[in-house]
Amino acid sequence: MESKKVHRISIAVFFVLVLALLYFRVGEGGSSIWPKGRVSGDSNQRLVMGTFARIVAVAMDREVAIACMEAGFAELEAVDESMSDYKAGSELSRLNAEGFRVAVSVSDALFEVLERSVEYSKKSGGGFDVTVGAIVDLFRGAKEKGERPTEEEIAAAKEKVGYEKLVLDREKKTVRFAVDGMRIDLGGIAKGYAIDEAILAMKKGGAIGGMVDVGGDIRCFGAPGKGKDVWLVGLQDPSVEKDDMGPGKYLLVLKLADAAIATSGDYRRFVMVDGEKYSHIITPSSGEGAKKLSSVTIISKTAIDADALATSVSVLGAEKGLELIEGERQAEAILITPGPEYEIIKSSGAEKYLHGKY
Ligand code: ADP
Ligand code: MG
């Protein structure tokens, strides 16, 4: 996955002090709903999956918390090893190299992510499509040359794109490409999958709460750190420089319990070619960068869902994107239209996550 350190929209995670209201609600001797005496392990920022990641694990015992945190990172690393198309030796790179010639046996994890990817493709009417690799590569090349790809090049790359050209054999756990030159790019879904796996490992390891943040895609569960009652996630204001972030500079603050959030956006991360801005998210039907929205934030139960839906809605735009989200029981969306107005559009149930201005 591409390095996005400073380019992407940043979502900063922080805790809130015990809220008077919650304190009152849970009453009983002044105890919070969460056990007293819990401790947390906080990794702070570590470089994983080409971006910064942070894990907080909460447990009743310090050693358990630290072990859960490390178990979470081990999952992130494992997914990156398998699903990065930047690593020549990854399982995905091998599939991309051989998938047209032979049916390639893949791990259960990679197979599952590909199956889920096809689900999101169907749901989004082809807006989400992990077979966009050939077009993504074309634009990466264009960035290096500083020249826009020609119509012919885009048309040729489009021939190699289409989830219906991906042949998945569930019994044999093999994957095959129907067209030569096809390439899978899991940049729009692997982070979400990795976060869910990390959360699972933490729960298995005995954590009673935790938070996994990979480049601003976040999932949290259970008890937040000591003395806190909720997990709060700040959404960056597109008009504020990342270096200038701090209290009062967030666009919105969301409160999450057992939920995940992911953001896709182009106002921090794009390619300039010939003075024109290109999103790193591709509209498969046109072969062009998606530019209908400046940023898409999805809140859902799982991180894979939030991640894939955020990419999907970026391609679909506000109208069709909201239609998709309104049809999903678990998911809510907060969209920001392109600047300079940066209008905010929310799905019907998004309000319940809002903590207000910070
Ligand atoms: P970010 O990478 O900033 O977290 P996303 O989750 O939206 O943002 O993922 C964007 C990445 O997904 C791109 O860098 C590319 O690897 C891949 N991608 C681009 N277009 C599509 C698409 N239409 N469907 C699925 N994945 C895509
Ligand atoms: Mg995504």
CSV table of C-alpha atoms and ligand atoms in Angstrom, one decimal:
chain,number,residue,atom,x,y,z
A,1,MET,CA,0.0,0.0,0.0
A,2,GLU,CA,1.1,3.5,-0.8
A,3,SER,CA,2.8,5.7,1.6
A,4,LYS,CA,0.2,8.2,2.8
A,5,LYS,CA,1.9,9.7,5.8
A,6,VAL,CA,1.2,13.3,5.3
A,7,HIS,CA,-1.1,13.2,2.3
A,8,ARG,CA,-4.2,11.7,3.6
A,9,ILE,CA,-7.0,13.1,5.6
A,10,SER,CA,-6.1,12.5,9.1
A,11,ILE,CA,-8.4,11.3,11.8
A,12,ALA,CA,-6.9,11.7,15.2
A,13,VAL,CA,-8.1,9.5,17.9
A,14,PHE,CA,-8.3,10.7,21.4
A,15,PHE,CA,-10.3,9.9,24.5
A,16,VAL,CA,-12.7,12.1,26.4
A,17,LEU,CA,-12.7,12.7,30.0
A,18,VAL,CA,-15.5,11.0,32.0
A,19,LEU,CA,-18.6,12.8,30.9
A,20,ALA,CA,-20.9,14.1,33.6
A,21,LEU,CA,-23.9,12.7,31.8
A,22,LEU,CA,-22.5,9.2,31.4
A,23,TYR,CA,-21.3,9.3,35.0
A,24,PHE,CA,-24.8,10.1,36.1
A,25,ARG,CA,-26.4,7.5,33.9
A,26,VAL,CA,-24.2,4.7,35.1
A,27,GLY,CA,-24.4,6.1,38.7
A,28,GLU,CA,-24.1,3.4,41.3
A,29,GLY,CA,-21.4,4.4,43.7
A,30,GLY,CA,-19.8,6.6,41.1
A,31,SER,CA,-18.6,3.6,39.1
A,32,SER,CA,-18.4,3.8,35.4
A,33,ILE,CA,-19.9,1.0,33.2
A,34,TRP,CA,-16.3,-0.2,32.7
A,35,PRO,CA,-14.3,-2.0,35.4
A,36,LYS,CA,-12.0,0.0,37.7
A,37,GLY,CA,-8.4,-0.8,37.7
A,38,ARG,CA,-8.1,-1.5,34.0
A,39,VAL,CA,-4.8,-0.6,32.3
A,40,SER,CA,-4.0,0.1,28.7
A,41,GLY,CA,-1.1,-0.5,26.4
A,42,ASP,CA,-0.6,2.3,23.8
A,43,SER,CA,1.8,1.7,20.9
A,44,ASN,CA,1.8,5.3,19.7
A,45,GLN,CA,2.6,5.6,16.0
A,46,ARG,CA,4.3,2.8,14.2
A,47,LEU,CA,5.0,2.4,10.5
A,48,VAL,CA,2.9,-0.5,9.1
A,49,MET,CA,1.2,-1.0,5.8
A,50,GLY,CA,2.9,2.0,4.3
A,51,THR,CA,1.3,4.3,6.8
A,52,PHE,CA,1.2,5.1,10.5
A,53,ALA,CA,-0.7,2.7,12.8
A,54,ARG,CA,-1.6,2.9,16.4
A,55,ILE,CA,-3.1,0.3,18.7
A,56,VAL,CA,-4.5,0.8,22.2
A,57,ALA,CA,-5.3,-2.4,24.1
A,58,VAL,CA,-7.2,-2.3,27.4
A,59,ALA,CA,-7.1,-5.1,29.9
A,60,MET,CA,-7.1,-5.8,33.7
A,61,ASP,CA,-3.5,-6.6,33.6
A,62,ARG,CA,-0.6,-4.7,32.0
A,63,GLU,CA,1.1,-7.7,30.5
A,64,VAL,CA,-2.1,-8.8,28.9
A,65,ALA,CA,-2.7,-5.3,27.4
A,66,ILE,CA,0.8,-5.2,26.0
A,67,ALA,CA,0.6,-8.8,24.6
A,68,CYS,CA,-2.8,-7.9,22.9
A,69,MET,CA,-1.3,-4.8,21.4
A,70,GLU,CA,1.6,-6.8,19.9
A,71,ALA,CA,-0.8,-9.5,18.7
A,72,GLY,CA,-2.7,-6.8,16.9
A,73,PHE,CA,0.4,-5.6,15.1
A,74,ALA,CA,1.3,-9.1,14.2
A,75,GLU,CA,-2.0,-9.4,12.4
A,76,LEU,CA,-1.5,-6.1,10.5
A,77,GLU,CA,2.0,-7.2,9.5
A,78,ALA,CA,0.7,-10.6,8.3
A,79,VAL,CA,-2.0,-9.0,6.1
A,80,ASP,CA,0.5,-6.6,4.7
A,81,GLU,CA,3.0,-9.4,3.9
A,82,SER,CA,0.2,-11.2,2.0
A,83,MET,CA,-1.8,-8.5,0.3
A,84,SER,CA,0.6,-5.6,-0.5
A,85,ASP,CA,1.1,-5.2,-4.2
A,86,TYR,CA,4.2,-3.1,-3.4
A,87,LYS,CA,6.0,-6.2,-2.0
A,88,ALA,CA,7.4,-8.3,-4.8
A,89,GLY,CA,7.3,-11.4,-2.7
A,90,SER,CA,3.7,-11.0,-1.4
A,91,GLU,CA,1.1,-13.6,-2.2
A,92,LEU,CA,-0.8,-10.9,-4.1
A,93,SER,CA,2.2,-10.1,-6.3
A,94,ARG,CA,2.5,-13.7,-7.2
A,95,LEU,CA,-1.2,-13.9,-8.1
A,96,ASN,CA,-0.9,-10.8,-10.2
A,97,ALA,CA,2.1,-12.3,-12.0
A,98,GLU,CA,0.6,-15.7,-12.7
A,99,GLY,CA,-3.2,-15.4,-12.4
A,100,PHE,CA,-3.8,-15.4,-16.1
A,101,ARG,CA,-1.5,-18.4,-16.9
A,102,VAL,CA,-2.7,-20.7,-14.1
A,103,ALA,CA,-5.3,-21.0,-11.4
A,104,VAL,CA,-3.3,-19.8,-8.3
A,105,SER,CA,-3.9,-21.4,-4.9
A,106,VAL,CA,-4.2,-18.6,-2.3
A,107,SER,CA,-4.5,-18.5,1.5
A,108,ASP,CA,-7.9,-18.5,3.1
A,109,ALA,CA,-7.4,-14.8,4.1
A,110,LEU,CA,-6.6,-13.6,0.6
A,111,PHE,CA,-9.5,-15.7,-0.8
A,112,GLU,CA,-11.9,-14.2,1.7
A,113,VAL,CA,-10.8,-10.7,0.9
A,114,LEU,CA,-11.3,-11.3,-2.8
A,115,GLU,CA,-14.8,-12.8,-2.2
A,116,ARG,CA,-15.7,-9.9,0.0
A,117,SER,CA,-14.4,-7.5,-2.7
A,118,VAL,CA,-16.7,-9.0,-5.3
A,119,GLU,CA,-19.6,-8.6,-2.9
A,120,TYR,CA,-18.8,-4.8,-2.7
A,121,SER,CA,-18.5,-4.7,-6.4
A,122,LYS,CA,-22.0,-6.1,-6.8
A,123,LYS,CA,-23.4,-3.8,-4.1
A,124,SER,CA,-21.9,-0.7,-5.7
A,125,GLY,CA,-22.8,-1.6,-9.3
A,126,GLY,CA,-19.1,-1.9,-10.1
A,127,GLY,CA,-18.0,1.3,-8.5
A,128,PHE,CA,-15.8,-0.7,-6.1
A,129,ASP,CA,-13.6,-3.0,-8.1
A,130,VAL,CA,-10.3,-4.5,-6.9
A,131,THR,CA,-9.4,-5.4,-10.5
A,132,VAL,CA,-8.6,-1.7,-11.2
A,133,GLY,CA,-4.9,-2.5,-10.9
A,134,ALA,CA,-4.1,-1.9,-14.6
A,135,ILE,CA,-5.6,1.6,-14.5
A,136,VAL,CA,-4.0,2.4,-11.1
A,137,ASP,CA,-0.6,1.4,-12.6
A,138,LEU,CA,-1.3,3.6,-15.7
A,139,PHE,CA,-1.8,6.7,-13.5
A,140,ARG,CA,1.2,5.9,-11.3
A,141,GLY,CA,3.2,5.8,-14.5
A,142,ALA,CA,1.7,9.1,-15.6
A,143,LYS,CA,2.7,10.7,-12.4
A,144,GLU,CA,6.3,9.7,-13.0
A,145,LYS,CA,6.3,10.9,-16.6
A,146,GLY,CA,4.3,14.0,-15.7
A,147,GLU,CA,2.0,13.2,-18.7
A,148,ARG,CA,-1.6,12.4,-18.8
A,149,PRO,CA,-2.4,8.9,-20.1
A,150,THR,CA,-3.8,8.9,-23.6
A,151,GLU,CA,-7.4,7.9,-24.4
A,152,GLU,CA,-6.0,4.8,-26.1
A,153,GLU,CA,-4.0,3.8,-23.0
A,154,ILE,CA,-7.0,4.3,-20.8
A,155,ALA,CA,-9.2,2.2,-23.1
A,156,ALA,CA,-6.6,-0.6,-23.3
A,157,ALA,CA,-6.2,-0.6,-19.5
A,158,LYS,CA,-10.0,-0.7,-19.1
A,159,GLU,CA,-10.1,-4.0,-21.0
A,160,LYS,CA,-8.1,-5.5,-18.1
A,161,VAL,CA,-10.6,-4.4,-15.5
A,162,GLY,CA,-13.8,-6.0,-14.3
A,163,TYR,CA,-14.7,-8.1,-11.3
A,164,GLU,CA,-16.6,-10.5,-13.5
A,165,LYS,CA,-13.2,-11.4,-15.1
A,166,LEU,CA,-12.0,-12.7,-11.7
A,167,VAL,CA,-12.6,-16.4,-11.4
A,168,LEU,CA,-12.8,-17.6,-7.8
A,169,ASP,CA,-13.0,-21.3,-7.1
A,170,ARG,CA,-14.3,-21.6,-3.5
A,171,GLU,CA,-13.7,-25.4,-3.3
A,172,LYS,CA,-10.1,-25.3,-4.5
A,173,LYS,CA,-9.3,-21.9,-3.1
A,174,THR,CA,-7.9,-20.8,-6.4
A,175,VAL,CA,-8.0,-17.6,-8.3
A,176,ARG,CA,-7.7,-17.1,-12.0
A,177,PHE,CA,-7.8,-14.0,-14.3
A,178,ALA,CA,-9.9,-14.3,-17.5
A,179,VAL,CA,-7.9,-11.6,-19.2
A,180,ASP,CA,-4.1,-11.2,-19.7
A,181,GLY,CA,-2.6,-8.2,-17.9
A,182,MET,CA,-5.3,-8.1,-15.1
A,183,ARG,CA,-4.0,-6.8,-11.8
A,184,ILE,CA,-5.6,-6.9,-8.4
A,185,ASP,CA,-5.1,-3.8,-6.1
A,186,LEU,CA,-6.4,-4.3,-2.5
A,187,GLY,CA,-5.6,-0.7,-1.4
A,188,GLY,CA,-9.3,0.0,-0.9
A,189,ILE,CA,-10.1,-3.0,1.4
A,190,ALA,CA,-7.0,-4.6,2.9
A,191,LYS,CA,-6.5,-2.1,5.6
A,192,GLY,CA,-10.1,-2.6,6.8
A,193,TYR,CA,-9.6,-6.4,6.8
A,194,ALA,CA,-6.3,-6.1,8.7
A,195,ILE,CA,-7.9,-3.9,11.3
A,196,ASP,CA,-10.7,-6.5,11.9
A,197,GLU,CA,-8.2,-9.3,12.2
A,198,ALA,CA,-6.2,-7.2,14.7
A,199,ILE,CA,-9.3,-6.6,16.8
A,200,LEU,CA,-10.1,-10.3,16.7
A,201,ALA,CA,-6.6,-11.2,18.0
A,202,MET,CA,-6.9,-8.7,20.8
A,203,LYS,CA,-10.3,-10.0,21.9
A,204,LYS,CA,-8.9,-13.6,21.8
A,205,GLY,CA,-5.9,-12.4,23.8
A,206,GLY,CA,-8.1,-11.2,26.6
A,207,ALA,CA,-8.4,-7.5,26.0
A,208,ILE,CA,-11.6,-5.9,27.4
A,209,GLY,CA,-11.3,-3.0,25.1
A,210,GLY,CA,-9.2,-1.6,22.3
A,211,MET,CA,-8.6,0.6,19.3
A,212,VAL,CA,-6.8,-0.1,16.1
A,213,ASP,CA,-5.9,2.9,13.8
A,214,VAL,CA,-4.2,2.3,10.5
A,215,GLY,CA,-3.7,5.5,8.6
A,216,GLY,CA,-7.0,7.0,9.9
A,217,ASP,CA,-9.1,3.9,9.4
A,218,ILE,CA,-10.2,2.9,12.9
A,219,ARG,CA,-12.1,0.3,14.8
A,220,CYS,CA,-12.7,0.3,18.5
A,221,PHE,CA,-14.5,-2.0,21.0
A,222,GLY,CA,-15.3,-2.3,24.7
A,223,ALA,CA,-13.7,-0.3,27.4
A,224,PRO,CA,-11.7,2.8,26.5
A,225,GLY,CA,-8.6,3.7,28.6
A,226,LYS,CA,-8.7,4.3,32.3
A,227,GLY,CA,-10.9,7.1,33.5
A,228,LYS,CA,-12.6,7.4,30.1
A,229,ASP,CA,-16.1,6.3,29.0
A,230,VAL,CA,-16.2,6.6,25.3
A,231,TRP,CA,-13.9,6.4,22.3
A,232,LEU,CA,-13.8,9.7,20.4
A,233,VAL,CA,-12.6,10.2,16.9
A,234,GLY,CA,-11.9,13.7,15.5
A,235,LEU,CA,-12.5,14.2,11.8
A,236,GLN,CA,-10.1,16.7,10.2
A,237,ASP,CA,-11.4,19.9,8.8
A,238,PRO,CA,-10.3,19.9,5.1
A,239,SER,CA,-9.5,23.6,5.3
A,240,VAL,CA,-7.0,23.1,8.2
A,241,GLU,CA,-3.5,22.0,7.6
A,242,LYS,CA,-2.5,18.8,9.3
A,243,ASP,CA,0.4,20.4,11.1
A,244,ASP,CA,-2.1,22.9,12.6
A,245,MET,CA,-4.4,20.3,14.1
A,246,GLY,CA,-5.5,20.5,17.7
A,247,PRO,CA,-8.5,21.2,19.9
A,248,GLY,CA,-10.9,23.4,18.1
A,249,LYS,CA,-9.6,22.4,14.6
A,250,TYR,CA,-11.7,19.4,14.0
A,251,LEU,CA,-14.6,19.5,11.7
A,252,LEU,CA,-16.5,17.0,13.7
A,253,VAL,CA,-16.0,14.7,16.7
A,254,LEU,CA,-17.6,11.3,16.6
A,255,LYS,CA,-18.2,9.0,19.5
A,256,LEU,CA,-17.8,5.3,18.9
A,257,ALA,CA,-18.5,2.3,21.0
A,258,ASP,CA,-18.2,-1.0,19.0
A,259,ALA,CA,-17.7,0.5,15.6
A,260,ALA,CA,-15.3,1.2,12.8
A,261,ILE,CA,-14.7,4.3,10.7
A,262,ALA,CA,-12.9,4.8,7.4
A,263,THR,CA,-12.2,7.8,5.3
A,264,SER,CA,-11.4,8.0,1.6
A,265,GLY,CA,-10.6,11.3,0.1
A,266,ASP,CA,-8.7,13.2,-2.5
A,267,TYR,CA,-8.1,16.6,-1.0
A,268,ARG,CA,-4.9,15.4,0.7
A,269,ARG,CA,-3.9,12.6,-1.5
A,270,PHE,CA,-3.9,13.0,-5.2
A,271,VAL,CA,-1.6,13.0,-8.2
A,272,MET,CA,-0.7,16.1,-10.1
A,273,VAL,CA,-0.2,15.4,-13.8
A,274,ASP,CA,0.2,18.3,-16.2
A,275,GLY,CA,-1.3,20.7,-13.7
A,276,GLU,CA,-4.4,18.5,-13.2
A,277,LYS,CA,-5.4,16.8,-10.0
A,278,TYR,CA,-6.1,13.1,-10.1
A,279,SER,CA,-7.6,11.1,-7.3
A,280,HIS,CA,-6.0,7.8,-6.4
A,281,ILE,CA,-9.5,6.3,-6.5
A,282,ILE,CA,-10.5,5.2,-10.0
A,283,THR,CA,-13.9,5.2,-11.5
A,284,PRO,CA,-13.8,1.8,-13.3
A,285,SER,CA,-16.4,2.6,-15.9
A,286,SER,CA,-14.6,5.7,-17.2
A,287,GLY,CA,-11.0,4.8,-16.2
A,288,GLU,CA,-10.6,8.3,-14.7
A,289,GLY,CA,-9.9,9.5,-11.2
A,290,ALA,CA,-13.0,9.9,-9.0
A,291,LYS,CA,-13.7,13.5,-8.2
A,292,LYS,CA,-17.3,13.8,-7.2
A,293,LEU,CA,-16.5,14.1,-3.5
A,294,SER,CA,-13.7,15.6,-1.5
A,295,SER,CA,-13.9,13.1,1.3
A,296,VAL,CA,-16.1,10.2,2.4
A,297,THR,CA,-16.3,8.9,5.9
A,298,ILE,CA,-18.2,5.7,6.7
A,299,ILE,CA,-19.1,4.5,10.1
A,300,SER,CA,-20.0,0.8,10.3
A,301,LYS,CA,-19.7,-2.3,12.5
A,302,THR,CA,-16.6,-3.7,10.9
A,303,ALA,CA,-13.5,-2.0,9.4
A,304,ILE,CA,-13.6,-4.0,6.1
A,305,ASP,CA,-17.2,-2.7,5.6
A,306,ALA,CA,-16.3,0.9,6.4
A,307,ASP,CA,-13.1,0.8,4.2
A,308,ALA,CA,-14.7,-0.8,1.1
A,309,LEU,CA,-17.9,1.4,1.4
A,310,ALA,CA,-15.8,4.6,1.7
A,311,THR,CA,-14.0,3.8,-1.5
A,312,SER,CA,-17.3,2.8,-3.2
A,313,VAL,CA,-19.1,6.0,-2.2
A,314,SER,CA,-16.1,8.1,-3.4
A,315,VAL,CA,-16.7,6.6,-6.9
A,316,LEU,CA,-20.5,6.8,-6.8
A,317,GLY,CA,-20.7,10.4,-5.7
A,318,ALA,CA,-23.2,11.9,-3.2
A,319,GLU,CA,-26.5,10.9,-4.7
A,320,LYS,CA,-25.9,7.2,-5.6
A,321,GLY,CA,-23.5,6.9,-2.7
A,322,LEU,CA,-26.1,7.9,-0.1
A,323,GLU,CA,-28.6,5.6,-1.7
A,324,LEU,CA,-26.2,2.7,-1.2
A,325,ILE,CA,-25.5,3.7,2.4
A,326,GLU,CA,-29.2,4.2,3.3
A,327,GLY,CA,-29.7,0.6,2.1
A,328,GLU,CA,-27.1,-0.7,4.5
A,329,ARG,CA,-28.5,-1.2,8.0
A,330,GLN,CA,-25.2,-0.9,9.7
A,331,ALA,CA,-23.5,1.9,7.8
A,332,GLU,CA,-23.7,5.7,8.0
A,333,ALA,CA,-21.9,8.3,5.9
A,334,ILE,CA,-20.5,11.8,6.3
A,335,LEU,CA,-19.6,13.3,2.9
A,336,ILE,CA,-17.7,16.4,2.1
A,337,THR,CA,-18.3,17.9,-1.3
A,338,PRO,CA,-15.4,19.3,-3.3
A,339,GLY,CA,-13.9,22.7,-2.2
A,340,PRO,CA,-13.9,25.6,-1.9
A,341,GLU,CA,-17.4,25.2,-0.3
A,342,TYR,CA,-16.8,21.8,1.4
A,343,GLU,CA,-20.5,21.2,2.1
A,344,ILE,CA,-21.1,18.4,4.6
A,345,ILE,CA,-23.8,15.8,3.8
A,346,LYS,CA,-24.8,13.2,6.3
A,347,SER,CA,-26.8,10.0,6.0
A,348,SER,CA,-30.0,9.8,8.0
A,349,GLY,CA,-28.6,8.0,11.0
A,350,ALA,CA,-25.2,9.7,11.2
A,351,GLU,CA,-26.3,12.1,13.9
A,352,LYS,CA,-26.2,9.5,16.6
A,353,TYR,CA,-22.4,9.3,16.3
A,354,LEU,CA,-21.8,13.1,16.5
A,355,HIS,CA,-20.2,14.4,19.7
A,356,GLY,CA,-20.4,17.9,18.5
A,357,LYS,CA,-17.8,20.5,17.7
A,358,TYR,CA,-14.5,20.1,19.5
B,1,ADP,P1,-6.9,5.3,1.2
B,1,ADP,O1,-6.0,4.5,0.4
B,1,ADP,O2,-6.6,6.8,1.2
B,1,ADP,O3,-7.2,4.7,2.5
B,1,ADP,P2,-9.2,4.1,0.0
B,1,ADP,O4,-9.5,3.2,1.1
B,1,ADP,O5,-10.4,4.7,-0.7
B,1,ADP,O6,-8.3,5.3,0.4
B,1,ADP,O7,-8.4,3.2,-1.0
B,1,ADP,C1,-8.0,3.8,-2.2
B,1,ADP,C2,-7.1,2.7,-2.9
B,1,ADP,O8,-8.0,1.7,-3.4
B,1,ADP,C3,-6.4,3.2,-4.1
B,1,ADP,O9,-5.1,3.7,-3.7
B,1,ADP,C4,-6.2,2.0,-5.0
B,1,ADP,O10,-5.2,1.2,-4.5
B,1,ADP,C5,-7.5,1.3,-4.7
B,1,ADP,N1,-8.6,1.7,-5.6
B,1,ADP,C6,-8.7,2.7,-6.5
B,1,ADP,N2,-9.9,2.8,-7.1
B,1,ADP,C7,-10.6,1.7,-6.7
B,1,ADP,C8,-11.9,1.2,-7.0
B,1,ADP,N3,-12.7,1.8,-7.8
B,1,ADP,N4,-12.3,0.1,-6.3
B,1,ADP,C9,-11.5,-0.5,-5.4
B,1,ADP,N5,-10.3,-0.1,-5.1
B,1,ADP,C10,-9.8,1.0,-5.7
B,2,MG,MG,-11.3,2.2,1.4
